[in-house]
């Protein structure tokens, strides 16, 4: 009953263009932030961090990044895994080369380097679109994984060909390596996610976001009314890769600790993040969160119900997971192309009028 | 009636200024097809200039040449007294030429407000870092431009749909939103490609009123393509008539109406 915009008057354009124009939404957002920063760090344990929270936070960053490219700018990319690998290897090289520098700086720089690589591989988008661009980014995916596998400089000539995250800290608090505590890694990733989401929201509600969406919806008309397609597409690639690179760096350094590139950042990773964006909702920041949460939770919940409760064999449950994800993708593409975010929006619109039907 | 390069006064007493845009001997070919053949005409400040002609006469191609989408093989485009070098369409837009499209080209996934805001792109000066920060310059800029956009939204009477996604709007309103987006750029020259195509009489009357109001209130120079002869003859100050890529007439509506070549090619013989 209290989800209402009636009586919530805006007297300036600034109020009208804020992220949560409805008061109830705004308070809910503050509550979520307070719980995430103020309560969860005190009750977190290793299982929760590693099974749920860290993958959710990191995938959400990657999904926001990919959503900017695919959902907002309409440039299909299958190279997410490759760009995450760039972030991870850039972070690794920086961590080993400058051991005394704060981990924050390393992750940010890794994002910056990925943004640069992303722009390079985004150049074909100026000529080709749709499926053809998807294939071009697929080439980026395979090339980058091949590169990190074959050039020993990237993994510091280690015998195994793996990269291992050494112990690094932020203001004296260890966030990487085996001795990092769960709350520290959680907070570290949460800060990156929060800032990424705010930046993504600011960009998408302003001029840059409008040029991206203009290119997505009708590129020729966009150019004729004054959108520079080169600038719009390349900024989308840069910002997107920046977030994806940060996600890759965190995935390697904070979450896994040791990475074999073909296994972790292969084509499956690209598809996984793309599925998050599709299920969550193309062109929606909230959708990136929803999609990441959904695909991280699904296997855990299935395992809880299937293996622990019903006593099914593990491999059947694992395959069931794939079947469900596949079915959901098809279902969403046919029934609700805008994903969970659209379902959420529709529910909110209904709530505003509830209990009246119109 | 065209006295000199200094301009002229229309029948209803509006003063028309000097030449804003001049097309000199434009020829446009697509392979072997000659879409526009050696056409010259000018558009003067503050006037409503119509381009008419039968289907396939090359009207839309002409508009596309003006907006920089096609580059003519021969001829020169002069804008504000300077020869325009070949440039990309978005650079032409930044010079102050805005347009609408024959088949509505709105951004379907965005709200009406966002669509119109996109029209103000040339006024947006903040860089991507300031926008990422939002607080400060970007927010102030957004507010200022929002105010300008709201004036246009008021002017075109589309307040009630400003937050509606464009894809949900009926055809007539979409045409009006498209006009709003073009107006938001505060253009020096506004190109309208069949603004009344597919509309019923009431919608046409509304649109005609808006076009006249725009010209009257903002002093915007307008070049339009239209098939409805009644509308063209009533709205425009001067008319260019094209047929098979050639110019066969140019002058006031009355002059054009009495031009034998135009009558033969297009209007048909009068029955009364």
mmCIF file with all atom_site columns, C-alpha atoms in Angstrom, chain B residues 31-164:
data_model
loop_
_atom_site.group_PDB
_atom_site.id
_atom_site.type_symbol
_atom_site.label_atom_id
_atom_site.label_alt_id
_atom_site.label_comp_id
_atom_site.label_asym_id
_atom_site.label_entity_id
_atom_site.label_seq_id
_atom_site.pdbx_PDB_ins_code
_atom_site.Cartn_x
_atom_site.Cartn_y
_atom_site.Cartn_z
_atom_site.occupancy
_atom_site.B_iso_or_equiv
_atom_site.pdbx_formal_charge
_atom_site.auth_seq_id
_atom_site.auth_comp_id
_atom_site.auth_asym_id
_atom_site.auth_atom_id
_atom_site.pdbx_PDB_model_num
ATOM 1   C CA . UNK B 1 31  ? 25.800 3.692  -60.368 1.00 0.00 ? 31  UNK B CA 1
ATOM 2   C CA . UNK B 1 32  ? 23.986 4.289  -63.651 1.00 0.00 ? 32  UNK B CA 1
ATOM 3   C CA . UNK B 1 33  ? 20.898 5.807  -62.082 1.00 0.00 ? 33  UNK B CA 1
ATOM 4   C CA . UNK B 1 34  ? 20.864 9.563  -61.973 1.00 0.00 ? 34  UNK B CA 1
ATOM 5   C CA . UNK B 1 35  ? 18.838 10.503 -58.908 1.00 0.00 ? 35  UNK B CA 1
ATOM 6   C CA . UNK B 1 36  ? 19.451 14.248 -59.082 1.00 0.00 ? 36  UNK B CA 1
ATOM 7   C CA . UNK B 1 37  ? 20.506 16.002 -62.242 1.00 0.00 ? 37  UNK B CA 1
ATOM 8   C CA . UNK B 1 38  ? 22.113 19.427 -62.139 1.00 0.00 ? 38  UNK B CA 1
ATOM 9   C CA . UNK B 1 39  ? 19.788 21.067 -59.642 1.00 0.00 ? 39  UNK B CA 1
ATOM 10  C CA . UNK B 1 40  ? 20.328 24.485 -58.111 1.00 0.00 ? 40  UNK B CA 1
ATOM 11  C CA . UNK B 1 41  ? 18.143 26.301 -55.616 1.00 0.00 ? 41  UNK B CA 1
ATOM 12  C CA . UNK B 1 42  ? 18.475 28.301 -52.447 1.00 0.00 ? 42  UNK B CA 1
ATOM 13  C CA . UNK B 1 43  ? 16.796 28.404 -49.069 1.00 0.00 ? 43  UNK B CA 1
ATOM 14  C CA . UNK B 1 44  ? 16.429 31.786 -47.411 1.00 0.00 ? 44  UNK B CA 1
ATOM 15  C CA . UNK B 1 45  ? 16.413 32.677 -43.773 1.00 0.00 ? 45  UNK B CA 1
ATOM 16  C CA . UNK B 1 46  ? 13.013 32.347 -42.127 1.00 0.00 ? 46  UNK B CA 1
ATOM 17  C CA . UNK B 1 47  ? 11.172 30.905 -45.066 1.00 0.00 ? 47  UNK B CA 1
ATOM 18  C CA . UNK B 1 48  ? 9.260  27.673 -45.488 1.00 0.00 ? 48  UNK B CA 1
ATOM 19  C CA . UNK B 1 49  ? 10.601 26.050 -48.597 1.00 0.00 ? 49  UNK B CA 1
ATOM 20  C CA . UNK B 1 50  ? 8.835  23.045 -50.080 1.00 0.00 ? 50  UNK B CA 1
ATOM 21  C CA . UNK B 1 51  ? 10.259 20.424 -52.374 1.00 0.00 ? 51  UNK B CA 1
ATOM 22  C CA . UNK B 1 52  ? 7.572  18.571 -54.294 1.00 0.00 ? 52  UNK B CA 1
ATOM 23  C CA . UNK B 1 53  ? 7.451  16.094 -57.109 1.00 0.00 ? 53  UNK B CA 1
ATOM 24  C CA . UNK B 1 54  ? 6.034  12.705 -58.061 1.00 0.00 ? 54  UNK B CA 1
ATOM 25  C CA . UNK B 1 55  ? 7.330  9.473  -56.525 1.00 0.00 ? 55  UNK B CA 1
ATOM 26  C CA . UNK B 1 56  ? 10.947 8.827  -57.380 1.00 0.00 ? 56  UNK B CA 1
ATOM 27  C CA . UNK B 1 57  ? 11.579 12.419 -58.401 1.00 0.00 ? 57  UNK B CA 1
ATOM 28  C CA . UNK B 1 58  ? 14.611 12.604 -56.103 1.00 0.00 ? 58  UNK B CA 1
ATOM 29  C CA . UNK B 1 59  ? 13.146 14.708 -53.292 1.00 0.00 ? 59  UNK B CA 1
ATOM 30  C CA . UNK B 1 60  ? 14.325 12.538 -50.431 1.00 0.00 ? 60  UNK B CA 1
ATOM 31  C CA . UNK B 1 61  ? 17.719 12.151 -52.094 1.00 0.00 ? 61  UNK B CA 1
ATOM 32  C CA . UNK B 1 62  ? 17.917 15.935 -52.182 1.00 0.00 ? 62  UNK B CA 1
ATOM 33  C CA . UNK B 1 63  ? 17.188 16.109 -48.457 1.00 0.00 ? 63  UNK B CA 1
ATOM 34  C CA . UNK B 1 64  ? 19.783 13.434 -47.841 1.00 0.00 ? 64  UNK B CA 1
ATOM 35  C CA . UNK B 1 65  ? 22.321 15.509 -49.740 1.00 0.00 ? 65  UNK B CA 1
ATOM 36  C CA . UNK B 1 66  ? 21.521 18.528 -47.583 1.00 0.00 ? 66  UNK B CA 1
ATOM 37  C CA . UNK B 1 67  ? 21.840 16.514 -44.368 1.00 0.00 ? 67  UNK B CA 1
ATOM 38  C CA . UNK B 1 68  ? 25.122 15.021 -45.521 1.00 0.00 ? 68  UNK B CA 1
ATOM 39  C CA . UNK B 1 69  ? 23.963 11.429 -45.815 1.00 0.00 ? 69  UNK B CA 1
ATOM 40  C CA . UNK B 1 70  ? 24.705 11.356 -49.557 1.00 0.00 ? 70  UNK B CA 1
ATOM 41  C CA . UNK B 1 71  ? 27.677 13.097 -51.084 1.00 0.00 ? 71  UNK B CA 1
ATOM 42  C CA . UNK B 1 72  ? 26.835 14.378 -54.573 1.00 0.00 ? 72  UNK B CA 1
ATOM 43  C CA . UNK B 1 73  ? 29.216 13.535 -57.414 1.00 0.00 ? 73  UNK B CA 1
ATOM 44  C CA . UNK B 1 74  ? 29.017 17.042 -58.789 1.00 0.00 ? 74  UNK B CA 1
ATOM 45  C CA . UNK B 1 75  ? 27.980 20.405 -57.443 1.00 0.00 ? 75  UNK B CA 1
ATOM 46  C CA . UNK B 1 76  ? 28.495 22.420 -54.307 1.00 0.00 ? 76  UNK B CA 1
ATOM 47  C CA . UNK B 1 77  ? 26.571 22.911 -51.111 1.00 0.00 ? 77  UNK B CA 1
ATOM 48  C CA . UNK B 1 78  ? 26.873 26.381 -49.596 1.00 0.00 ? 78  UNK B CA 1
ATOM 49  C CA . UNK B 1 79  ? 25.774 26.903 -46.030 1.00 0.00 ? 79  UNK B CA 1
ATOM 50  C CA . UNK B 1 80  ? 25.820 30.340 -44.421 1.00 0.00 ? 80  UNK B CA 1
ATOM 51  C CA . UNK B 1 81  ? 27.984 31.779 -47.155 1.00 0.00 ? 81  UNK B CA 1
ATOM 52  C CA . UNK B 1 82  ? 30.682 29.115 -47.039 1.00 0.00 ? 82  UNK B CA 1
ATOM 53  C CA . UNK B 1 83  ? 31.200 26.127 -49.259 1.00 0.00 ? 83  UNK B CA 1
ATOM 54  C CA . UNK B 1 84  ? 30.675 22.979 -47.249 1.00 0.00 ? 84  UNK B CA 1
ATOM 55  C CA . UNK B 1 85  ? 33.466 20.435 -47.520 1.00 0.00 ? 85  UNK B CA 1
ATOM 56  C CA . UNK B 1 86  ? 32.442 16.772 -47.635 1.00 0.00 ? 86  UNK B CA 1
ATOM 57  C CA . UNK B 1 87  ? 31.570 15.833 -44.058 1.00 0.00 ? 87  UNK B CA 1
ATOM 58  C CA . UNK B 1 88  ? 29.945 13.066 -42.053 1.00 0.00 ? 88  UNK B CA 1
ATOM 59  C CA . UNK B 1 89  ? 26.221 13.406 -41.233 1.00 0.00 ? 89  UNK B CA 1
ATOM 60  C CA . UNK B 1 90  ? 26.874 14.040 -37.532 1.00 0.00 ? 90  UNK B CA 1
ATOM 61  C CA . UNK B 1 91  ? 29.143 16.960 -38.406 1.00 0.00 ? 91  UNK B CA 1
ATOM 62  C CA . UNK B 1 92  ? 26.384 18.423 -40.564 1.00 0.00 ? 92  UNK B CA 1
ATOM 63  C CA . UNK B 1 93  ? 24.032 18.063 -37.598 1.00 0.00 ? 93  UNK B CA 1
ATOM 64  C CA . UNK B 1 94  ? 26.504 19.904 -35.391 1.00 0.00 ? 94  UNK B CA 1
ATOM 65  C CA . UNK B 1 95  ? 26.476 22.773 -37.908 1.00 0.00 ? 95  UNK B CA 1
ATOM 66  C CA . UNK B 1 96  ? 22.807 23.302 -37.097 1.00 0.00 ? 96  UNK B CA 1
ATOM 67  C CA . UNK B 1 97  ? 20.858 21.228 -39.608 1.00 0.00 ? 97  UNK B CA 1
ATOM 68  C CA . UNK B 1 98  ? 18.235 18.991 -38.024 1.00 0.00 ? 98  UNK B CA 1
ATOM 69  C CA . UNK B 1 99  ? 15.757 16.728 -39.749 1.00 0.00 ? 99  UNK B CA 1
ATOM 70  C CA . UNK B 1 100 ? 12.881 14.334 -39.418 1.00 0.00 ? 100 UNK B CA 1
ATOM 71  C CA . UNK B 1 101 ? 12.427 11.200 -41.462 1.00 0.00 ? 101 UNK B CA 1
ATOM 72  C CA . UNK B 1 102 ? 9.843  9.862  -43.869 1.00 0.00 ? 102 UNK B CA 1
ATOM 73  C CA . UNK B 1 103 ? 9.564  6.582  -41.981 1.00 0.00 ? 103 UNK B CA 1
ATOM 74  C CA . UNK B 1 104 ? 9.797  7.621  -38.366 1.00 0.00 ? 104 UNK B CA 1
ATOM 75  C CA . UNK B 1 105 ? 13.317 7.106  -37.080 1.00 0.00 ? 105 UNK B CA 1
ATOM 76  C CA . UNK B 1 106 ? 12.860 7.506  -33.349 1.00 0.00 ? 106 UNK B CA 1
ATOM 77  C CA . UNK B 1 107 ? 14.801 5.507  -30.805 1.00 0.00 ? 107 UNK B CA 1
ATOM 78  C CA . UNK B 1 108 ? 12.112 2.989  -29.907 1.00 0.00 ? 108 UNK B CA 1
ATOM 79  C CA . UNK B 1 109 ? 13.654 1.710  -26.702 1.00 0.00 ? 109 UNK B CA 1
ATOM 80  C CA . UNK B 1 110 ? 13.930 5.145  -25.104 1.00 0.00 ? 110 UNK B CA 1
ATOM 81  C CA . UNK B 1 111 ? 11.332 7.388  -23.496 1.00 0.00 ? 111 UNK B CA 1
ATOM 82  C CA . UNK B 1 112 ? 9.998  10.475 -25.265 1.00 0.00 ? 112 UNK B CA 1
ATOM 83  C CA . UNK B 1 113 ? 12.048 12.644 -22.943 1.00 0.00 ? 113 UNK B CA 1
ATOM 84  C CA . UNK B 1 114 ? 15.274 10.775 -23.708 1.00 0.00 ? 114 UNK B CA 1
ATOM 85  C CA . UNK B 1 115 ? 14.557 10.954 -27.416 1.00 0.00 ? 115 UNK B CA 1
ATOM 86  C CA . UNK B 1 116 ? 14.132 14.707 -27.301 1.00 0.00 ? 116 UNK B CA 1
ATOM 87  C CA . UNK B 1 117 ? 17.160 15.077 -25.010 1.00 0.00 ? 117 UNK B CA 1
ATOM 88  C CA . UNK B 1 118 ? 19.236 13.229 -27.600 1.00 0.00 ? 118 UNK B CA 1
ATOM 89  C CA . UNK B 1 119 ? 18.415 16.060 -29.981 1.00 0.00 ? 119 UNK B CA 1
ATOM 90  C CA . UNK B 1 120 ? 20.372 18.428 -27.746 1.00 0.00 ? 120 UNK B CA 1
ATOM 91  C CA . UNK B 1 121 ? 23.600 16.542 -28.167 1.00 0.00 ? 121 UNK B CA 1
ATOM 92  C CA . UNK B 1 122 ? 25.479 19.511 -29.607 1.00 0.00 ? 122 UNK B CA 1
ATOM 93  C CA . UNK B 1 123 ? 24.885 21.433 -26.366 1.00 0.00 ? 123 UNK B CA 1
ATOM 94  C CA . UNK B 1 124 ? 26.398 18.724 -24.185 1.00 0.00 ? 124 UNK B CA 1
ATOM 95  C CA . UNK B 1 125 ? 29.927 19.711 -23.300 1.00 0.00 ? 125 UNK B CA 1
ATOM 96  C CA . UNK B 1 126 ? 30.814 17.525 -20.309 1.00 0.00 ? 126 UNK B CA 1
ATOM 97  C CA . UNK B 1 127 ? 33.205 14.649 -20.851 1.00 0.00 ? 127 UNK B CA 1
ATOM 98  C CA . UNK B 1 128 ? 32.654 11.054 -19.905 1.00 0.00 ? 128 UNK B CA 1
ATOM 99  C CA . UNK B 1 129 ? 34.480 11.351 -16.569 1.00 0.00 ? 129 UNK B CA 1
ATOM 100 C CA . UNK B 1 130 ? 32.341 14.263 -15.434 1.00 0.00 ? 130 UNK B CA 1
ATOM 101 C CA . UNK B 1 131 ? 29.285 12.279 -16.452 1.00 0.00 ? 131 UNK B CA 1
ATOM 102 C CA . UNK B 1 132 ? 30.467 9.213  -14.554 1.00 0.00 ? 132 UNK B CA 1
ATOM 103 C CA . UNK B 1 133 ? 30.745 11.405 -11.469 1.00 0.00 ? 133 UNK B CA 1
ATOM 104 C CA . UNK B 1 134 ? 27.337 12.983 -12.245 1.00 0.00 ? 134 UNK B CA 1
ATOM 105 C CA . UNK B 1 135 ? 27.394 15.433 -9.314  1.00 0.00 ? 135 UNK B CA 1
ATOM 106 C CA . UNK B 1 136 ? 28.469 18.877 -10.406 1.00 0.00 ? 136 UNK B CA 1
ATOM 107 C CA . UNK B 1 137 ? 28.884 19.761 -14.062 1.00 0.00 ? 137 UNK B CA 1
ATOM 108 C CA . UNK B 1 138 ? 27.018 16.842 -15.626 1.00 0.00 ? 138 UNK B CA 1
ATOM 109 C CA . UNK B 1 139 ? 24.007 17.257 -13.371 1.00 0.00 ? 139 UNK B CA 1
ATOM 110 C CA . UNK B 1 140 ? 23.879 21.004 -13.964 1.00 0.00 ? 140 UNK B CA 1
ATOM 111 C CA . UNK B 1 141 ? 24.142 20.509 -17.716 1.00 0.00 ? 141 UNK B CA 1
ATOM 112 C CA . UNK B 1 142 ? 21.401 17.895 -17.636 1.00 0.00 ? 142 UNK B CA 1
ATOM 113 C CA . UNK B 1 143 ? 19.171 20.329 -15.760 1.00 0.00 ? 143 UNK B CA 1
ATOM 114 C CA . UNK B 1 144 ? 19.737 23.225 -18.139 1.00 0.00 ? 144 UNK B CA 1
ATOM 115 C CA . UNK B 1 145 ? 19.096 21.135 -21.205 1.00 0.00 ? 145 UNK B CA 1
ATOM 116 C CA . UNK B 1 146 ? 16.099 19.521 -19.588 1.00 0.00 ? 146 UNK B CA 1
ATOM 117 C CA . UNK B 1 147 ? 14.628 22.972 -19.168 1.00 0.00 ? 147 UNK B CA 1
ATOM 118 C CA . UNK B 1 148 ? 15.088 23.772 -22.851 1.00 0.00 ? 148 UNK B CA 1
ATOM 119 C CA . UNK B 1 149 ? 13.596 20.408 -23.772 1.00 0.00 ? 149 UNK B CA 1
ATOM 120 C CA . UNK B 1 150 ? 10.605 20.947 -21.510 1.00 0.00 ? 150 UNK B CA 1
ATOM 121 C CA . UNK B 1 151 ? 9.852  24.187 -23.375 1.00 0.00 ? 151 UNK B CA 1
ATOM 122 C CA . UNK B 1 152 ? 9.708  22.273 -26.639 1.00 0.00 ? 152 UNK B CA 1
ATOM 123 C CA . UNK B 1 153 ? 7.616  19.539 -25.034 1.00 0.00 ? 153 UNK B CA 1
ATOM 124 C CA . UNK B 1 154 ? 5.172  22.233 -23.883 1.00 0.00 ? 154 UNK B CA 1
ATOM 125 C CA . UNK B 1 155 ? 5.233  23.859 -27.292 1.00 0.00 ? 155 UNK B CA 1
ATOM 126 C CA . UNK B 1 156 ? 4.320  20.642 -29.084 1.00 0.00 ? 156 UNK B CA 1
ATOM 127 C CA . UNK B 1 157 ? 1.824  19.615 -26.409 1.00 0.00 ? 157 UNK B CA 1
ATOM 128 C CA . UNK B 1 158 ? 3.330  16.243 -25.565 1.00 0.00 ? 158 UNK B CA 1
ATOM 129 C CA . UNK B 1 159 ? 3.683  16.732 -21.796 1.00 0.00 ? 159 UNK B CA 1
ATOM 130 C CA . UNK B 1 160 ? 1.470  13.782 -20.948 1.00 0.00 ? 160 UNK B CA 1
ATOM 131 C CA . UNK B 1 161 ? 3.703  11.268 -22.707 1.00 0.00 ? 161 UNK B CA 1
ATOM 132 C CA . UNK B 1 162 ? 7.137  12.499 -21.723 1.00 0.00 ? 162 UNK B CA 1
ATOM 133 C CA . UNK B 1 163 ? 8.002  9.381  -19.721 1.00 0.00 ? 163 UNK B CA 1
ATOM 134 C CA . UNK B 1 164 ? 6.329  6.929  -22.094 1.00 0.00 ? 164 UNK B CA 1
#
